[in-house]
Short mmCIF file of C-alpha atoms in Angstrom, two decimals:
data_model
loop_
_atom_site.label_atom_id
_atom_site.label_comp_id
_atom_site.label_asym_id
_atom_site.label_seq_id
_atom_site.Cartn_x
_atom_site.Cartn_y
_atom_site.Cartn_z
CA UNK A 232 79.71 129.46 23.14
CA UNK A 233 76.58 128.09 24.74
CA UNK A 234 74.25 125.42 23.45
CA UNK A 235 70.29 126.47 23.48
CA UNK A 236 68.31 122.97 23.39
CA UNK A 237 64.37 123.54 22.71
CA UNK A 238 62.10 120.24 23.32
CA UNK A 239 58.54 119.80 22.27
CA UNK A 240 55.94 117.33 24.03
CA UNK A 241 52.77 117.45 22.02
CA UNK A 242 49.22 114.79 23.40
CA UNK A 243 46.06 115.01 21.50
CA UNK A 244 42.82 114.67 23.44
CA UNK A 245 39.29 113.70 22.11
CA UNK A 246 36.10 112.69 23.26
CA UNK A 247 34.78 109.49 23.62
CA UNK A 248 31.31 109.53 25.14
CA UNK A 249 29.47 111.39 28.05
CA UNK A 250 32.46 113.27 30.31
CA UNK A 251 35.25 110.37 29.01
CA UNK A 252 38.10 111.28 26.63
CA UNK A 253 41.18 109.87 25.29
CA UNK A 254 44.41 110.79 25.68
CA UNK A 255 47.10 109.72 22.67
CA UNK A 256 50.87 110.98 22.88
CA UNK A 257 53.43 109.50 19.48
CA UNK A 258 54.72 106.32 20.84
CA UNK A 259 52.24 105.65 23.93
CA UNK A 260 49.46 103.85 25.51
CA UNK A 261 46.16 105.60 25.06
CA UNK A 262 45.08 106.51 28.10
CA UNK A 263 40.85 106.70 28.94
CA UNK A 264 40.80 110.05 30.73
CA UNK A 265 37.48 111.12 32.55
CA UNK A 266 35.62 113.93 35.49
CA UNK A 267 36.58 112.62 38.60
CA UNK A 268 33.94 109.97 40.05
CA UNK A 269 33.31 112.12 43.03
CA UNK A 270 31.49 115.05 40.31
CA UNK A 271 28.43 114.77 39.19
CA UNK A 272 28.36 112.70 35.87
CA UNK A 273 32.30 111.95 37.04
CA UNK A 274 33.53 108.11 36.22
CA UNK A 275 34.84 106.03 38.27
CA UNK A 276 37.63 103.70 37.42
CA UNK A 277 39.30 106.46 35.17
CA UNK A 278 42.57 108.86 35.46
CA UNK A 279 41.18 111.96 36.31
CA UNK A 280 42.60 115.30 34.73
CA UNK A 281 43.31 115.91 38.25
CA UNK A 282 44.97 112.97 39.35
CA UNK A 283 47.34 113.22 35.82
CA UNK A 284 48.69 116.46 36.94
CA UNK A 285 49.24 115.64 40.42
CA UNK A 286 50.74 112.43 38.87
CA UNK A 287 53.07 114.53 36.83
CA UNK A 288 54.50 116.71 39.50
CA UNK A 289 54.93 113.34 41.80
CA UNK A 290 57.04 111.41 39.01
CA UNK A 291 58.57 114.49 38.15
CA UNK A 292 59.79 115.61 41.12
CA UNK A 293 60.81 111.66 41.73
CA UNK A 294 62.64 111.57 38.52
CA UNK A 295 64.73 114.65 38.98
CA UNK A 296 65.56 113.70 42.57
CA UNK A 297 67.07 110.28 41.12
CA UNK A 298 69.02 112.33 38.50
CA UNK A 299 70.55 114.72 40.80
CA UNK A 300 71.36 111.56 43.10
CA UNK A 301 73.19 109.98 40.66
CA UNK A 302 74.73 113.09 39.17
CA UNK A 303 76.57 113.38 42.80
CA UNK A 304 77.03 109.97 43.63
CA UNK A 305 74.54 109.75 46.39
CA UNK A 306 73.22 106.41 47.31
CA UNK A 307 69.60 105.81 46.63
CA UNK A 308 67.77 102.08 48.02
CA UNK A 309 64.38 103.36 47.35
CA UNK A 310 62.41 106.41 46.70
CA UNK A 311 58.43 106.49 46.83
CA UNK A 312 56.26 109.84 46.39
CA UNK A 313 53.12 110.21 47.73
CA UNK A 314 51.74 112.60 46.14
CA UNK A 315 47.96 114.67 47.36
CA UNK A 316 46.20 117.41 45.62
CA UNK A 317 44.18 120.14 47.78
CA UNK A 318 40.98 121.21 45.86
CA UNK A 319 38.62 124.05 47.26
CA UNK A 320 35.74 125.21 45.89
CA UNK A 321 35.64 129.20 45.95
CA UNK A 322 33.32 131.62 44.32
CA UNK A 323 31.29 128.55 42.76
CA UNK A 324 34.62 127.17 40.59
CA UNK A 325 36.70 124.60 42.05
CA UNK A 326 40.58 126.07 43.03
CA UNK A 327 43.93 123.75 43.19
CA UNK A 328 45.21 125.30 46.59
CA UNK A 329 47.88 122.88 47.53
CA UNK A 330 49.86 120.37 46.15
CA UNK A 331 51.81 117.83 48.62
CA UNK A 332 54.78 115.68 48.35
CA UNK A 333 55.42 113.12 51.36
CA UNK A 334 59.05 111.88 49.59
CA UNK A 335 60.14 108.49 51.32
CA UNK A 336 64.01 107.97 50.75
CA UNK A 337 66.17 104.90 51.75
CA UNK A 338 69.81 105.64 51.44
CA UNK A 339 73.46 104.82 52.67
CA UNK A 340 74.71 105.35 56.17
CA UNK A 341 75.14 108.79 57.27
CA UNK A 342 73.76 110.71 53.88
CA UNK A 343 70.89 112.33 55.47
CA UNK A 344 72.40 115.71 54.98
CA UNK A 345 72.81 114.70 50.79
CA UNK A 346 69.61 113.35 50.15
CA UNK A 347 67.92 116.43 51.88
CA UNK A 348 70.19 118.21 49.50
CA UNK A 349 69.00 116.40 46.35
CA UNK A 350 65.51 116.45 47.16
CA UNK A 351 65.85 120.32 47.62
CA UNK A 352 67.56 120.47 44.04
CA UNK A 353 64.52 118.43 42.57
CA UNK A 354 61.92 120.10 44.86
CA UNK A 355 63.39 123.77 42.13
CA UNK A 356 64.33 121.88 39.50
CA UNK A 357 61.03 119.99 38.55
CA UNK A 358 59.88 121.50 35.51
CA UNK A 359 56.22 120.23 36.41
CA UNK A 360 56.25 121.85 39.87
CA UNK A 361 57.86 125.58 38.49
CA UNK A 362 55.20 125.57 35.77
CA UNK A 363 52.34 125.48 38.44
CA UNK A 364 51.17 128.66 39.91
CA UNK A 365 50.21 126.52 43.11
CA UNK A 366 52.47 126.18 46.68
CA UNK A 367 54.20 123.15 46.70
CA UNK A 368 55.06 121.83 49.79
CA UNK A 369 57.56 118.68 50.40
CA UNK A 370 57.57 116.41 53.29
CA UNK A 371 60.80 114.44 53.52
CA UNK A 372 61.35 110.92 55.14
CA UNK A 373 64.83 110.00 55.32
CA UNK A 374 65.59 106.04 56.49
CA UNK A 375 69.15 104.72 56.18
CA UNK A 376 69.33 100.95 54.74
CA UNK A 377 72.33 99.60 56.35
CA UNK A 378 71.57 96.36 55.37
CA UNK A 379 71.11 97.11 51.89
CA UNK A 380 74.03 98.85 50.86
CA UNK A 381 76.17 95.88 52.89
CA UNK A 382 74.51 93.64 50.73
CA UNK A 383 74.88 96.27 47.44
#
Protein backbone atom coordinates (compact mmCIF):
# COMPACT_ATOMS: atom_id res chain seq x y z
CA UNK A 1 0.00 0.00 0.00
CA UNK A 2 1.64 3.31 -0.74
CA UNK A 3 1.29 6.59 1.10
CA UNK A 4 0.44 9.79 -1.30
CA UNK A 5 1.55 12.99 0.86
CA UNK A 6 0.25 16.43 -0.83
CA UNK A 7 1.89 19.77 0.76
CA UNK A 8 0.70 23.27 0.20
CA UNK A 9 3.00 26.53 0.50
CA UNK A 10 0.77 29.51 0.03
CA UNK A 11 2.69 33.73 0.27
CA UNK A 12 0.52 36.65 -0.33
CA UNK A 13 2.04 39.64 -2.10
CA UNK A 14 0.83 43.33 -2.10
CA UNK A 15 1.91 46.58 -2.97
CA UNK A 16 3.39 49.04 -0.99
CA UNK A 17 4.34 52.11 -2.99
CA UNK A 18 6.02 52.88 -6.44
CA UNK A 19 7.65 49.26 -7.79
CA UNK A 20 7.97 47.93 -3.79
CA UNK A 21 5.77 45.11 -2.45
CA UNK A 22 5.49 42.92 0.45
CA UNK A 23 5.83 39.58 0.77
CA UNK A 24 3.85 37.72 3.94
CA UNK A 25 3.96 33.75 4.27
CA UNK A 26 1.78 32.20 7.89
CA UNK A 27 4.45 32.20 10.42
CA UNK A 28 7.23 34.54 8.73
CA UNK A 29 9.08 37.71 8.49
CA UNK A 30 7.58 40.07 5.97
CA UNK A 31 9.84 40.51 3.54
CA UNK A 32 10.04 44.26 1.41
CA UNK A 33 10.30 42.87 -2.12
CA UNK A 34 11.13 45.38 -5.03
CA UNK A 35 12.43 45.79 -9.29
CA UNK A 36 15.90 45.23 -9.14
CA UNK A 37 17.98 48.62 -8.58
CA UNK A 38 19.74 48.15 -11.84
CA UNK A 39 15.87 48.83 -13.82
CA UNK A 40 14.62 51.82 -14.28
CA UNK A 41 12.44 52.91 -11.22
CA UNK A 42 14.27 49.52 -9.58
CA UNK A 43 15.22 49.97 -5.61
CA UNK A 44 18.08 49.46 -4.25
CA UNK A 45 18.58 47.88 -0.91
CA UNK A 46 15.61 45.39 -1.60
CA UNK A 47 15.27 41.43 -2.43
CA UNK A 48 14.61 41.42 -5.88
CA UNK A 49 11.99 38.90 -7.42
CA UNK A 50 15.01 37.79 -9.12
CA UNK A 51 17.40 37.36 -6.53
CA UNK A 52 14.37 35.31 -4.35
CA UNK A 53 14.22 32.72 -6.97
CA UNK A 54 17.77 32.33 -7.54
CA UNK A 55 17.85 32.32 -3.66
CA UNK A 56 15.41 29.47 -3.65
CA UNK A 57 17.11 27.15 -6.01
CA UNK A 58 20.61 27.94 -4.03
CA UNK A 59 19.11 26.94 -0.47
CA UNK A 60 17.25 24.38 -2.07
CA UNK A 61 19.63 22.63 -3.76
CA UNK A 62 21.91 23.22 -0.37
CA UNK A 63 19.25 21.78 1.75
CA UNK A 64 18.65 18.61 -0.18
CA UNK A 65 22.39 18.01 -0.58
CA UNK A 66 22.63 18.07 3.42
CA UNK A 67 19.65 15.63 3.58
CA UNK A 68 20.94 13.15 1.23
CA UNK A 69 24.40 13.51 3.19
CA UNK A 70 23.05 12.61 6.21
CA UNK A 71 20.61 10.06 4.87
CA UNK A 72 23.99 8.04 3.81
CA UNK A 73 26.18 8.91 6.45
CA UNK A 74 28.49 11.11 4.53
CA UNK A 75 30.53 13.59 6.38
CA UNK A 76 29.74 17.18 5.77
CA UNK A 77 32.31 20.25 7.56
CA UNK A 78 30.79 22.89 5.49
CA UNK A 79 28.73 23.53 2.49
CA UNK A 80 28.37 27.13 0.84
CA UNK A 81 26.35 27.82 -2.56
CA UNK A 82 27.05 30.47 -4.63
CA UNK A 83 24.48 30.89 -6.46
CA UNK A 84 24.31 33.46 -10.13
CA UNK A 85 21.41 34.09 -12.33
CA UNK A 86 22.03 34.74 -16.26
CA UNK A 87 19.49 37.36 -17.56
CA UNK A 88 19.34 38.32 -21.39
CA UNK A 89 17.28 40.58 -22.88
CA UNK A 90 15.71 39.08 -26.23
CA UNK A 91 12.98 40.35 -28.43
CA UNK A 92 12.58 43.53 -26.03
CA UNK A 93 11.55 41.15 -22.71
CA UNK A 94 14.17 40.18 -20.41
CA UNK A 95 14.90 35.98 -20.53
CA UNK A 96 16.37 33.82 -17.41
CA UNK A 97 18.98 31.82 -19.62
CA UNK A 98 21.12 30.28 -16.99
CA UNK A 99 21.12 29.54 -13.59
CA UNK A 100 24.61 28.61 -11.78
CA UNK A 101 25.58 26.75 -8.76
CA UNK A 102 29.42 26.99 -7.66
CA UNK A 103 28.75 24.27 -4.51
CA UNK A 104 31.82 24.51 -2.02
CA UNK A 105 31.95 21.20 0.12
CA UNK A 106 34.36 20.37 3.07
CA UNK A 107 34.19 16.76 3.98
CA UNK A 108 36.06 13.66 5.54
CA UNK A 109 39.16 12.10 4.12
CA UNK A 110 38.81 10.27 0.99
CA UNK A 111 34.80 10.99 0.29
CA UNK A 112 35.25 12.88 -2.80
CA UNK A 113 33.61 10.19 -4.80
CA UNK A 114 30.26 10.46 -2.06
CA UNK A 115 29.87 13.97 -1.90
CA UNK A 116 29.99 14.20 -5.81
CA UNK A 117 27.36 11.56 -5.41
CA UNK A 118 25.11 13.56 -3.06
CA UNK A 119 25.42 16.69 -4.78
CA UNK A 120 24.31 14.81 -8.03
CA UNK A 121 21.20 13.41 -6.00
CA UNK A 122 20.34 17.09 -4.87
CA UNK A 123 21.45 18.67 -8.20
CA UNK A 124 17.64 16.04 -9.52
CA UNK A 125 16.14 16.09 -6.51
CA UNK A 126 15.66 19.91 -5.82
CA UNK A 127 12.17 20.56 -6.23
CA UNK A 128 13.08 24.37 -6.96
CA UNK A 129 15.56 23.48 -9.73
CA UNK A 130 12.97 20.62 -11.61
CA UNK A 131 10.21 23.23 -11.48
CA UNK A 132 12.33 25.71 -13.62
CA UNK A 133 12.24 25.44 -17.31
CA UNK A 134 15.90 26.97 -17.24
CA UNK A 135 19.53 24.81 -17.59
CA UNK A 136 20.98 24.42 -14.44
CA UNK A 137 24.42 23.97 -14.31
CA UNK A 138 26.54 22.89 -11.02
CA UNK A 139 30.08 23.61 -10.35
CA UNK A 140 31.46 21.41 -7.59
CA UNK A 141 34.42 22.20 -5.16
CA UNK A 142 35.36 19.36 -3.14
CA UNK A 143 38.13 20.16 -0.08
CA UNK A 144 38.79 17.43 2.51
CA UNK A 145 39.03 18.86 6.28
CA UNK A 146 41.39 16.54 7.87
CA UNK A 147 41.73 18.59 10.66
CA UNK A 148 38.22 18.92 11.31
CA UNK A 149 36.92 15.62 11.43
CA UNK A 150 40.21 14.71 13.85
CA UNK A 151 38.97 17.25 15.97
CA UNK A 152 34.97 16.07 15.32
Amino acid sequence: MSVFKSHRYGVRTEWRDGRRVTLAAPGKPILDVALPSDFKNGVPGVWSPEELLIASLATCFELTMIAVADYKSIPLHSVRVDATGHVERKNHAYELILLELDVHVETGTSRHHDVEHVAEMAHEGCLVGKALDVPVRLNLEIHEAALAEAIS
